[in-house]
Short mmCIF file of C-alpha atoms and ligand atoms in Angstrom, two decimals:
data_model
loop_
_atom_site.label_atom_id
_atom_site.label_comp_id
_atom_site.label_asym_id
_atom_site.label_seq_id
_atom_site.Cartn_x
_atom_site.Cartn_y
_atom_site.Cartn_z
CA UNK E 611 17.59 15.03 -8.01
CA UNK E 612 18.49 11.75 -6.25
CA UNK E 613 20.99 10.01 -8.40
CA UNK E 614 19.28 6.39 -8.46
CA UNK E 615 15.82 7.83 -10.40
CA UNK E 616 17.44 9.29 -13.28
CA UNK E 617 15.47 7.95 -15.95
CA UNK E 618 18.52 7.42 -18.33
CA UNK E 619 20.06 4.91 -16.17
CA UNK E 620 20.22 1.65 -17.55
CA UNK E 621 21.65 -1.22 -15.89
CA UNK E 622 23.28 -4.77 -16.99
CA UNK E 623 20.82 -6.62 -15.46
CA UNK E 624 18.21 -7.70 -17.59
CA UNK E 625 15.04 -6.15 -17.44
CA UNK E 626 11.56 -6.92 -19.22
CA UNK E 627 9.82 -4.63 -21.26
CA UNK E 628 6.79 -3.62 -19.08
CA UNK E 629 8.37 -4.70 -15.90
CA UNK E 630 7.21 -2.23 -12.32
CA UNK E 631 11.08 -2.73 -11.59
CA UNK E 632 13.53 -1.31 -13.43
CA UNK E 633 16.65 0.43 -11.97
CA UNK E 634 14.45 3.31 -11.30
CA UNK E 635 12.79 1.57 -8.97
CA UNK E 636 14.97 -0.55 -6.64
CA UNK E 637 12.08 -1.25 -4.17
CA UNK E 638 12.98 -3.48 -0.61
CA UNK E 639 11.76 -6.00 0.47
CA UNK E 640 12.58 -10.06 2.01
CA UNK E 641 13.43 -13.25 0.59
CA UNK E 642 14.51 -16.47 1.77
CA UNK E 643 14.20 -20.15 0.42
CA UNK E 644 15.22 -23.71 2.30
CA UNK E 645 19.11 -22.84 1.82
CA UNK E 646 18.81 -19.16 2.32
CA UNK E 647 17.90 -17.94 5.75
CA UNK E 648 15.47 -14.59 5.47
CA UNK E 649 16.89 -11.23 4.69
CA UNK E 650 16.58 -7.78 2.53
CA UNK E 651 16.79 -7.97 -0.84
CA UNK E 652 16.17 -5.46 -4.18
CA UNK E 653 14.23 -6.06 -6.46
CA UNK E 654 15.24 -5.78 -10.22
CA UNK E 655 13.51 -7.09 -13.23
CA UNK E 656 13.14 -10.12 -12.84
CA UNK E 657 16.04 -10.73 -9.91
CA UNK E 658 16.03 -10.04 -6.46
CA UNK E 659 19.50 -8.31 -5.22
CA UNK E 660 20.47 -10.55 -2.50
CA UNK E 661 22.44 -7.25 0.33
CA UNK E 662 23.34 -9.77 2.59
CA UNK E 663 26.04 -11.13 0.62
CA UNK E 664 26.34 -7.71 -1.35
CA UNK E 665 27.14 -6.42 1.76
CA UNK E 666 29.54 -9.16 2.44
CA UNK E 667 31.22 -9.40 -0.33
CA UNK E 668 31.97 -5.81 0.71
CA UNK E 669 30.32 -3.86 -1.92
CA UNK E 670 28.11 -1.68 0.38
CA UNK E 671 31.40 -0.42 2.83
CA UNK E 672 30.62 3.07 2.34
CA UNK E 673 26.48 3.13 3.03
CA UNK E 674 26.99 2.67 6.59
CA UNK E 675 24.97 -0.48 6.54
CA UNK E 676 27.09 -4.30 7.28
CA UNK E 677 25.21 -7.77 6.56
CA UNK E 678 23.79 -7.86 9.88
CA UNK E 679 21.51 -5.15 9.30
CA UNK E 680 20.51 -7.38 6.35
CA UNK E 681 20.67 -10.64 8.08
CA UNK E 682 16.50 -10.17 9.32
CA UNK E 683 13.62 -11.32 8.46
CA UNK E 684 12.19 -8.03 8.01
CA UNK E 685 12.98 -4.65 6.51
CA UNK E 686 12.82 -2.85 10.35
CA UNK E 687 16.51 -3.32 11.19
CA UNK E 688 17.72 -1.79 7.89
CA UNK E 689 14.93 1.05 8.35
CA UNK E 690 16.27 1.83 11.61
CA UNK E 691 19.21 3.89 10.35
CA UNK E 692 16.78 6.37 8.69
CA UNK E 693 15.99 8.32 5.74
CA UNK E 694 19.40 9.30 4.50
CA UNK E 695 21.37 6.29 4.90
CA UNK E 696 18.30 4.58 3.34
CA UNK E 697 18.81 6.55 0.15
CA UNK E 698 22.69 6.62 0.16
CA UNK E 699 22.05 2.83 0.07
CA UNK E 700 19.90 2.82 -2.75
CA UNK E 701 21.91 5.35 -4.57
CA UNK E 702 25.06 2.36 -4.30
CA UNK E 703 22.97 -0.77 -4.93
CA UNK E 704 22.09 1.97 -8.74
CA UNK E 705 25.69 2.38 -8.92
CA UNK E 706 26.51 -1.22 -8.74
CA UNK E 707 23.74 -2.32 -11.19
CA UNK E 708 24.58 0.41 -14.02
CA UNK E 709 25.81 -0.87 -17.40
CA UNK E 710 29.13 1.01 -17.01
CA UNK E 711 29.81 -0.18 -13.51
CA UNK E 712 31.84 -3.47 -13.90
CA UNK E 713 32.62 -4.46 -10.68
CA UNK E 714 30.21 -6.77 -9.85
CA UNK E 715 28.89 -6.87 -13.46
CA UNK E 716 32.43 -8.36 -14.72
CA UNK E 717 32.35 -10.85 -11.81
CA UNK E 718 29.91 -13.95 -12.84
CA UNK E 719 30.81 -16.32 -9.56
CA UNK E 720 29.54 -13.09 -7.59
CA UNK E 721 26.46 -12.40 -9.74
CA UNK E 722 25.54 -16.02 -8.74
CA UNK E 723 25.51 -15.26 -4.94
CA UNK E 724 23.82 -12.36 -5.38
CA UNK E 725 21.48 -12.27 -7.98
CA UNK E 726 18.32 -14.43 -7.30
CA UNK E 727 15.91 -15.42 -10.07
CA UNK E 728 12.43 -14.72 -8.21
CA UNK E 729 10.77 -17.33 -9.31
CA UNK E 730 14.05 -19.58 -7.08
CA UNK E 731 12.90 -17.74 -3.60
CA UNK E 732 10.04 -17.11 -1.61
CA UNK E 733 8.84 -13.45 -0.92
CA UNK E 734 8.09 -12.86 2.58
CA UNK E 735 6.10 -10.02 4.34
CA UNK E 736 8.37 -7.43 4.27
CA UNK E 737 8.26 -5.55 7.27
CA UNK E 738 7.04 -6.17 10.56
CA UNK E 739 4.72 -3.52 11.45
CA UNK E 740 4.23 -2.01 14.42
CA UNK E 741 1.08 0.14 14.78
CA UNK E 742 -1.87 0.18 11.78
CA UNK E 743 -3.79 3.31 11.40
CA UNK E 744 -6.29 3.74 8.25
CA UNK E 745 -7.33 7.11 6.74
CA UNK E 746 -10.30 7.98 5.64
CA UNK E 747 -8.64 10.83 2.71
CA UNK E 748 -10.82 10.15 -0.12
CA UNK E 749 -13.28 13.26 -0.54
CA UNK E 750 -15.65 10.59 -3.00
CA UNK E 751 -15.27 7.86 -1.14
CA UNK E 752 -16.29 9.73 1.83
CA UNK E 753 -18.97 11.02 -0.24
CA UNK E 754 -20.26 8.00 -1.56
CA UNK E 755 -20.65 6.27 1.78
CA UNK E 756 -22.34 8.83 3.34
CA UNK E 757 -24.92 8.69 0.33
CA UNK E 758 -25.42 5.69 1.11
CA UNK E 759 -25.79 5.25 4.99
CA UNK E 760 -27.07 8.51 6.10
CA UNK E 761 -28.19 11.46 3.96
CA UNK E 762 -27.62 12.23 0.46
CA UNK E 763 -27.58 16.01 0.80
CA UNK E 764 -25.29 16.29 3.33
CA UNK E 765 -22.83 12.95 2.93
CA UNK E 766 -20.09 14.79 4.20
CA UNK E 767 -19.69 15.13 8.00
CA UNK E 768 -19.31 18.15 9.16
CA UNK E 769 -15.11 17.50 10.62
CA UNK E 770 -14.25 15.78 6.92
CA UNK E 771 -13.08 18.60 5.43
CA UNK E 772 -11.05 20.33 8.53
CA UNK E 773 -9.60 16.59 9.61
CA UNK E 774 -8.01 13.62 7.62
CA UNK E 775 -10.41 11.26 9.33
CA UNK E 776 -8.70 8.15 10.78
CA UNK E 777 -9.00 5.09 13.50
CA UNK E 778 -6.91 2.87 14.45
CA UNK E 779 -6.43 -0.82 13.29
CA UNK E 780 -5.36 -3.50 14.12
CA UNK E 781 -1.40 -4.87 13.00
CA UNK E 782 -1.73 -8.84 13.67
CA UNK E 783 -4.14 -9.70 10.80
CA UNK E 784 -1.83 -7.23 8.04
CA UNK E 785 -0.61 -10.52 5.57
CA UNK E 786 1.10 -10.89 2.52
CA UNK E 787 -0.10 -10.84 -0.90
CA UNK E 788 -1.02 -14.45 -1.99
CA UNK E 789 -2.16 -15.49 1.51
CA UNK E 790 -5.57 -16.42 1.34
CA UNK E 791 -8.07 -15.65 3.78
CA UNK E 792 -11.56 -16.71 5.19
CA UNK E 793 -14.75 -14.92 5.17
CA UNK E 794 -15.45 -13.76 8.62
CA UNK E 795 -18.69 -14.71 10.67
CA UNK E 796 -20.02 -12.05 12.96
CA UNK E 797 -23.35 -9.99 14.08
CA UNK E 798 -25.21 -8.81 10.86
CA UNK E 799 -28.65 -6.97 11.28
CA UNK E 800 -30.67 -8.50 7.66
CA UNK E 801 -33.36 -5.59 7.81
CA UNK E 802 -34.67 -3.38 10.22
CA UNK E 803 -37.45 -5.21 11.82
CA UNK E 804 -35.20 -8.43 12.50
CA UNK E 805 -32.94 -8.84 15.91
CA UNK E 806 -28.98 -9.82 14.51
CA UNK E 807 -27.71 -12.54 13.72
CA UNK E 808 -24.44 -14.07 13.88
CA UNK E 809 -23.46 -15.51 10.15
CA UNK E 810 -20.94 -15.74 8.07
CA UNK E 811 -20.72 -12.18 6.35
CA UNK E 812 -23.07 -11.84 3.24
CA UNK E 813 -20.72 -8.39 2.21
CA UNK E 814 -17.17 -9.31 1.72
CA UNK E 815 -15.73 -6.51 0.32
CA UNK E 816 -12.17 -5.42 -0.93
CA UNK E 817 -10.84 -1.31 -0.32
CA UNK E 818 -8.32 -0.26 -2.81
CA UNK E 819 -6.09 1.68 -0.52
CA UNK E 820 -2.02 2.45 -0.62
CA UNK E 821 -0.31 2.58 2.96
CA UNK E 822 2.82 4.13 3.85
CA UNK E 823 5.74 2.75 6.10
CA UNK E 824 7.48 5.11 8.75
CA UNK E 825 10.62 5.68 9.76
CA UNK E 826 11.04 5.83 13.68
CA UNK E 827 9.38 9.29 14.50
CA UNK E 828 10.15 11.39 17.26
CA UNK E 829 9.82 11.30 21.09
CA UNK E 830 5.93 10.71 22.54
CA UNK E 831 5.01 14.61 22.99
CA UNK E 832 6.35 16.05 19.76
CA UNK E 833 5.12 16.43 16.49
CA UNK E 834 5.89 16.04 12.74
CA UNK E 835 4.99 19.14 10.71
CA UNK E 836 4.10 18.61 7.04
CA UNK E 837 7.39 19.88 5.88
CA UNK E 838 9.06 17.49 8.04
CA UNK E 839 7.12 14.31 6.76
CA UNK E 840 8.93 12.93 4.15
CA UNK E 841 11.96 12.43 5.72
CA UNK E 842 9.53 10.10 7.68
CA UNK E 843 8.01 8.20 5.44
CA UNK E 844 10.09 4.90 3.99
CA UNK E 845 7.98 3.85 1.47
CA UNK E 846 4.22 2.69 0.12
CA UNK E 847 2.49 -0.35 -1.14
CA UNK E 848 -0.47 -1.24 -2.26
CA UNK E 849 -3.31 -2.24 0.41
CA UNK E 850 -6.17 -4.29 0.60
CA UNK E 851 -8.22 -3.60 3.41
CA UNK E 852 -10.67 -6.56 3.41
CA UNK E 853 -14.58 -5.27 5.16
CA UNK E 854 -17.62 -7.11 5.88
CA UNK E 855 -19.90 -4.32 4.90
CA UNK E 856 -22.71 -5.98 6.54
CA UNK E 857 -21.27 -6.57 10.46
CA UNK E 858 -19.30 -3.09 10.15
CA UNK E 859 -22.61 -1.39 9.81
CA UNK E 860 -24.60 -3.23 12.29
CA UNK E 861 -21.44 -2.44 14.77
CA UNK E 862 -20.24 0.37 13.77
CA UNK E 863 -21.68 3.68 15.88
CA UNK E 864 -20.83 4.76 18.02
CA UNK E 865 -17.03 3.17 18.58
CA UNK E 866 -16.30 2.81 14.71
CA UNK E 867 -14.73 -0.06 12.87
CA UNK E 868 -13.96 -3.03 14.42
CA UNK E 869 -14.61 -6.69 13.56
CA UNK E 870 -15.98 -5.75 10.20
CA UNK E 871 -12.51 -4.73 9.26
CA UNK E 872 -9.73 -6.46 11.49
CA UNK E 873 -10.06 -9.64 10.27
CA UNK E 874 -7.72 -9.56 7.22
CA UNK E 875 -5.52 -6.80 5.49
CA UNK E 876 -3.56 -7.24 2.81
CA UNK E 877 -0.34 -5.89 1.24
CA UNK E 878 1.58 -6.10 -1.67
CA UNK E 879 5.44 -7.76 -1.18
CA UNK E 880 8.43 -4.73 -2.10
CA UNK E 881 8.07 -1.65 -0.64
CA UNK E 882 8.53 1.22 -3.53
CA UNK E 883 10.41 3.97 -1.30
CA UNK E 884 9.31 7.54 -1.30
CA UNK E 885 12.77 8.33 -2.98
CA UNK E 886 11.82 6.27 -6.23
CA UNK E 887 8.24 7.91 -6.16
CA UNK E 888 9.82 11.93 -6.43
CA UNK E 889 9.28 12.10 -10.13
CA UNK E 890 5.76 10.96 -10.22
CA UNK E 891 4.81 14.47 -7.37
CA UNK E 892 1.85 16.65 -8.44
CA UNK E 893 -0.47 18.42 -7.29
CA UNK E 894 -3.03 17.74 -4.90
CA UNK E 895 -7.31 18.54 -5.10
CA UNK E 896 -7.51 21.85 -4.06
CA UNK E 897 -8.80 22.32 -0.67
CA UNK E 898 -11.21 24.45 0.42
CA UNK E 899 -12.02 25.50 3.00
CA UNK E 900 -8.81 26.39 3.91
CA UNK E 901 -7.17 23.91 6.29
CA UNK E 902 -5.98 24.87 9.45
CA UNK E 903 -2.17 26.09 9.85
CA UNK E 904 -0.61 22.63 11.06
CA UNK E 905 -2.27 21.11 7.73
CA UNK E 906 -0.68 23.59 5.39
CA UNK E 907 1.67 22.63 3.38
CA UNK E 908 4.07 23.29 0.14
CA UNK E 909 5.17 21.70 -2.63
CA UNK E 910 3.57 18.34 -4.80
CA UNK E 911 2.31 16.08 -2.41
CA UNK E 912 -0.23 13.77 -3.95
CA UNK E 913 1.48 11.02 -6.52
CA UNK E 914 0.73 10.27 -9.75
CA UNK E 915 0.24 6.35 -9.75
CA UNK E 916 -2.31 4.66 -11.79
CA UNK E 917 -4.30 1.85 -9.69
CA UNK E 918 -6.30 -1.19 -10.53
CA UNK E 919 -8.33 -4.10 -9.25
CA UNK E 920 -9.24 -7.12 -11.00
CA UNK E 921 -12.00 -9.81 -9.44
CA UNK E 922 -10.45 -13.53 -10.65
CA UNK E 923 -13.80 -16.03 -10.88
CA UNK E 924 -13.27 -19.51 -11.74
CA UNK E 925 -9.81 -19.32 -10.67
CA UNK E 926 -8.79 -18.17 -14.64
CA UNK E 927 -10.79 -15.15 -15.85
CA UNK E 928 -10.10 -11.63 -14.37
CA UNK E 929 -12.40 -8.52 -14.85
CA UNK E 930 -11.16 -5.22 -14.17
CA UNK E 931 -13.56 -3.69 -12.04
CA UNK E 932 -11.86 -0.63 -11.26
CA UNK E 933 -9.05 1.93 -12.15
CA UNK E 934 -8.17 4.93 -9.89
CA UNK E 935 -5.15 6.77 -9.27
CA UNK E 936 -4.18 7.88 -5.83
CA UNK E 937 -3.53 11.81 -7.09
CA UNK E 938 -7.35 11.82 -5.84
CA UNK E 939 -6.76 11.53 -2.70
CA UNK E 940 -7.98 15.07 -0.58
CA UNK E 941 -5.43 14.83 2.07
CA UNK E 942 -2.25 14.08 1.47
CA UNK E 943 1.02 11.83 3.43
CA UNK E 944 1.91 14.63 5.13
CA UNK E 945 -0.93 16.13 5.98
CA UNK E 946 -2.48 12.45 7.42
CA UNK E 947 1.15 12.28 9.26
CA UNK E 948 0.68 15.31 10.67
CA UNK E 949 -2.29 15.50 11.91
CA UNK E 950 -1.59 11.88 13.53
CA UNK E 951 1.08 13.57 15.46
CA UNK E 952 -0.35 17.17 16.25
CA UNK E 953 -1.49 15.70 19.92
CA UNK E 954 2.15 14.18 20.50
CA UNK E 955 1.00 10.50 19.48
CA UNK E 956 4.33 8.82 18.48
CA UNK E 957 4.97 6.63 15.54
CA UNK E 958 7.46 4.56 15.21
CA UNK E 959 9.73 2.24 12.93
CA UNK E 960 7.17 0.04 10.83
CA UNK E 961 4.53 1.56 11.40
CA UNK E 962 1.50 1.61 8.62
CA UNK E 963 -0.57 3.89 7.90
CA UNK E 964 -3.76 3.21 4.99
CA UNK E 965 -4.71 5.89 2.67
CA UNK E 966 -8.26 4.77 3.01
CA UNK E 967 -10.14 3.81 0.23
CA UNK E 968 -9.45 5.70 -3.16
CA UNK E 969 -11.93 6.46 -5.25
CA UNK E 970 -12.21 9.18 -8.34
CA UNK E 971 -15.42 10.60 -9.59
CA UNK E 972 -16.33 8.23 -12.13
CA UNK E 973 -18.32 5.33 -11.64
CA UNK E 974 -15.79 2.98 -12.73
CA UNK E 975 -12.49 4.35 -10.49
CA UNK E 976 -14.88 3.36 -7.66
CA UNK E 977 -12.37 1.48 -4.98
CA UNK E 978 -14.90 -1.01 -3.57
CA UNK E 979 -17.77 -3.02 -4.13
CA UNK E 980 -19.90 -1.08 -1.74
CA UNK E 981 -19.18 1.50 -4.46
CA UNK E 982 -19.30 -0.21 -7.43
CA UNK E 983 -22.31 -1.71 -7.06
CA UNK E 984 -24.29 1.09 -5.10
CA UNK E 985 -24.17 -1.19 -1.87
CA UNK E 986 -25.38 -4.36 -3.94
CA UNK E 987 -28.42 -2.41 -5.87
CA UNK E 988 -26.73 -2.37 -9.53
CA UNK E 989 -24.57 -5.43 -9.66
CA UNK E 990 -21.49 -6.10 -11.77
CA UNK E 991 -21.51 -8.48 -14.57
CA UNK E 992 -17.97 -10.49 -14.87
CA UNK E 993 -16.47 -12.16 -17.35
CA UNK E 994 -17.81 -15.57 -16.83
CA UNK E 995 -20.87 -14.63 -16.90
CA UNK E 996 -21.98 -14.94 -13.44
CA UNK E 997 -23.09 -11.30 -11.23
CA UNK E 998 -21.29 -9.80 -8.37
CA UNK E 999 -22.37 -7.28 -5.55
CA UNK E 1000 -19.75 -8.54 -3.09
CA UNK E 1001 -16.90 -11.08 -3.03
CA UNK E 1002 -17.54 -14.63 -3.46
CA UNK E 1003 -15.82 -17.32 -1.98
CA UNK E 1004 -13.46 -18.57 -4.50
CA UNK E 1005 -13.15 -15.45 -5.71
CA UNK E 1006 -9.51 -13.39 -5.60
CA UNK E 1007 -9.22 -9.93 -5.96
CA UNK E 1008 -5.93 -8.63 -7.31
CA UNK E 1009 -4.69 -4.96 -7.72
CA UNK E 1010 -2.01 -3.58 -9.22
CA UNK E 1011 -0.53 0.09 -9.27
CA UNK E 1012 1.96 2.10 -11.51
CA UNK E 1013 3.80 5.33 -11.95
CA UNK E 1014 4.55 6.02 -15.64
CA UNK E 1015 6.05 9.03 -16.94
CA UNK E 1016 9.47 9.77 -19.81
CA UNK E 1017 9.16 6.11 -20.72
CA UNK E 1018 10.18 4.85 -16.64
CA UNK E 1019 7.92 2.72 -15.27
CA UNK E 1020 7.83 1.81 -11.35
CA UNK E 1021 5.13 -0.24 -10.08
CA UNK E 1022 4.06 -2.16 -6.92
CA UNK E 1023 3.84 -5.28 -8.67
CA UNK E 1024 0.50 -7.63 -7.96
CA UNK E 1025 -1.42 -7.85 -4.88
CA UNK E 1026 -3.47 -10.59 -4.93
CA UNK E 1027 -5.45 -12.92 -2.85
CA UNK E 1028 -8.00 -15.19 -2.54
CA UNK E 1029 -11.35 -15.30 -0.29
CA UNK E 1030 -11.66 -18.59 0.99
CA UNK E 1031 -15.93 -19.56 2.37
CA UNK E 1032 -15.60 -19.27 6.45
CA UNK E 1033 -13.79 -21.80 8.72
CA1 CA U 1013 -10.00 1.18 4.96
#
């Protein structure tokens, strides 16, 4: 077991009931504020663990890391050193925040340095990523689609079940939680007897999706197997992929998604590292047929963590429109990682890669609106009263996501943002 997620650890710092970060967790990501430059920090509770000056102060000597590798704006520089020195790090920063570890507990003019209240800095996005690919590893949501744009009896394609279906996206328009965004104008076809248009989109929608950071990979030409993938994989968050339902499906065939999707992704703020997510391993679907050699694998590879989005109207009352759990998902981390490298395709340091959109089998752990609402045909009511097939402007969609088992709790904290009418 890796020491920092045994769940009787306790630590001095204070932590709310409830909270997604206790010392189980330890999850990385960046503040800064207008005395403190950007750099890595831990979050805890409340409190984000400030490693700069930890590592200054000359508490993290024996992790191989020094302040310069926290001295960044992002998370890549740390990253760099890889998997293990990654964990030995977290495995000090659990040390150092135990309740029987005194050092820096006993030493209040330090705690000061170090310990930020969160609500005192600004979260930044946490890594700078590289490359963006997005799955497409949800057997319903695959399912559902294909109900709904091309034939009911046979909404699978014919490859879904032999590939974990992907395309790549786009890396510059990935943003922080709590960055608000504008609906995007583009080419929309109203019916099938009218030439397009070009409009602002009619079908914003939100995709409840996780994505996974990488470690640098290996050399172009060489592949990760799916026993080898975890010592790739830094951490997850939660994911937003933003669509405009209606110009991805006048635009869509035969090239696949473009402007209907690259106009806005969004991700949550502390990456929870694969590490703190162990405990939470089960089993995946079962999968059948059977997939091809390089897509076998062993072991738990889907995760147990409870999802949810919320639509805030009227900038104060949230419905829950959805709960999901990504266990669902049909192919798993390392099967998506290694299929993306089976050719030789490289991936490299900060690199994301989206689960897709994850959906379970009832109607209400659908993980969109296209979903939800049956593309628009059975709308939802919300709390104030008003209907919704899509996103309104105004509107903000916020998900959240959990692990929960023996009384430890790690979560992803809120994504959330705000859809803003078109510039
Ligand atoms: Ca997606």
């Amino acid at each position: 077991m890796i020491a920092a997620n045994n769940p009787n650890l306790k630590s001095w710092v204070s932590v709310p009931e409830n909270s997604d970060f206790p010392i189980q967790n330890l999850p990385f990501g960046i503040i800064g504020n207008h005395i403190l430059s950007k750099r890595v920090s831990v979050r805890i509770g409340d409190y984000a663990l400030d490693l700069k000056v930890l590592a200054e102060l000359g508490y993290l000597k024996e992790t191989g890391f020094d302040s310069s590798d926290f001295d960044a704006p992002f998370l890549n520089p740390m990253m760099k050193k890889g998997k293990l020195a990654v964990r030995g790090l977290r495995n000090r920063i659990s040390e150092l925040l135990l309740d029987s570890s005194t050092s820096l507990q006993n030493n209040p003019s330090q705690i000061e340095q170090v310990l930020h209240l969160i609500s005192a800095v600004e979260v930044s996005m946490p890594v700078e990523i590289g490359d963006y690919t997005d799955f497409y590893s949800s057997k319903e949501h695959a399912t559902n689609v294909g109900m709904m744009f091309r034939d009911p009896a046979n909404a699978l394609l014919p490859n879904w079940l032999w590939i974990p279906v992907a395309y790549h996206g786009r890396a510059s328009s990935i943003v922080l939680s709590g960055q608000d965004i504008h609906r995007p104008k583009g080419q929309i076809k109203p019916s099938a007897d009218e030439d397009p248009i070009f409009t602002p989109s009619r079908q914003v929608d939100f995709e409840l999706e996780m994505a996974f950071i990488t470690f640098d990979g290996k050399p172009l030409g060489d592949s990760i197997s799916t026993e080898e993938a975890d010592s790739y994989i830094f951490g997850l968050c939660l994911f937003n992929d933003w669509s405009a339902r209606d110009i991805q499906a006048w635009e869509y065939v035969p090239l696949g998604p473009f402007l209907g999707k690259n106009f806005a992704s969004s991700i949550s703020a502390w990456i929870v590292t694969l590490d703190a997510l162990e405990p939470f391993s089960v089993e995946s679907p079962e999968q059948n047929p059977k997939v091809l050699p390089y897509l076998e694998f062993d072991g738990k590879k889907a995760y147990d963590i409870q999802l949810q989005v919320g639509i805030l109207t009227n900038n104060k009352d949230e419905t829950v429109v959805c709960n999901s759990n990504f266990k669902y998902m049909y192919w798993n981390m390392a099967q998506q990682l290694a299929h993306h490298t089976s050719n030789g395709c490289n991936i490299r340091c900060g690199d994301l890669l989206g689960s897709g959109t994850i959906s379970g089998k009832s109607e209400d752990s659908f993980g969109s609106m296209l979903e939800l609402t049956w593309r628009g045909t059975k709308p939802l009511k919300v709390k104030d009263g008003s209907e919704r097939k899509f996103i309104n402007d105004g509107d903000s969609v916020i998900m959240r996501g959990h692990s929960e088992l023996n009384g430890i709790r790690i979560g992803f904290g809120e994504l959330s943002s705000k859809l803003l009418p078109a510039k």
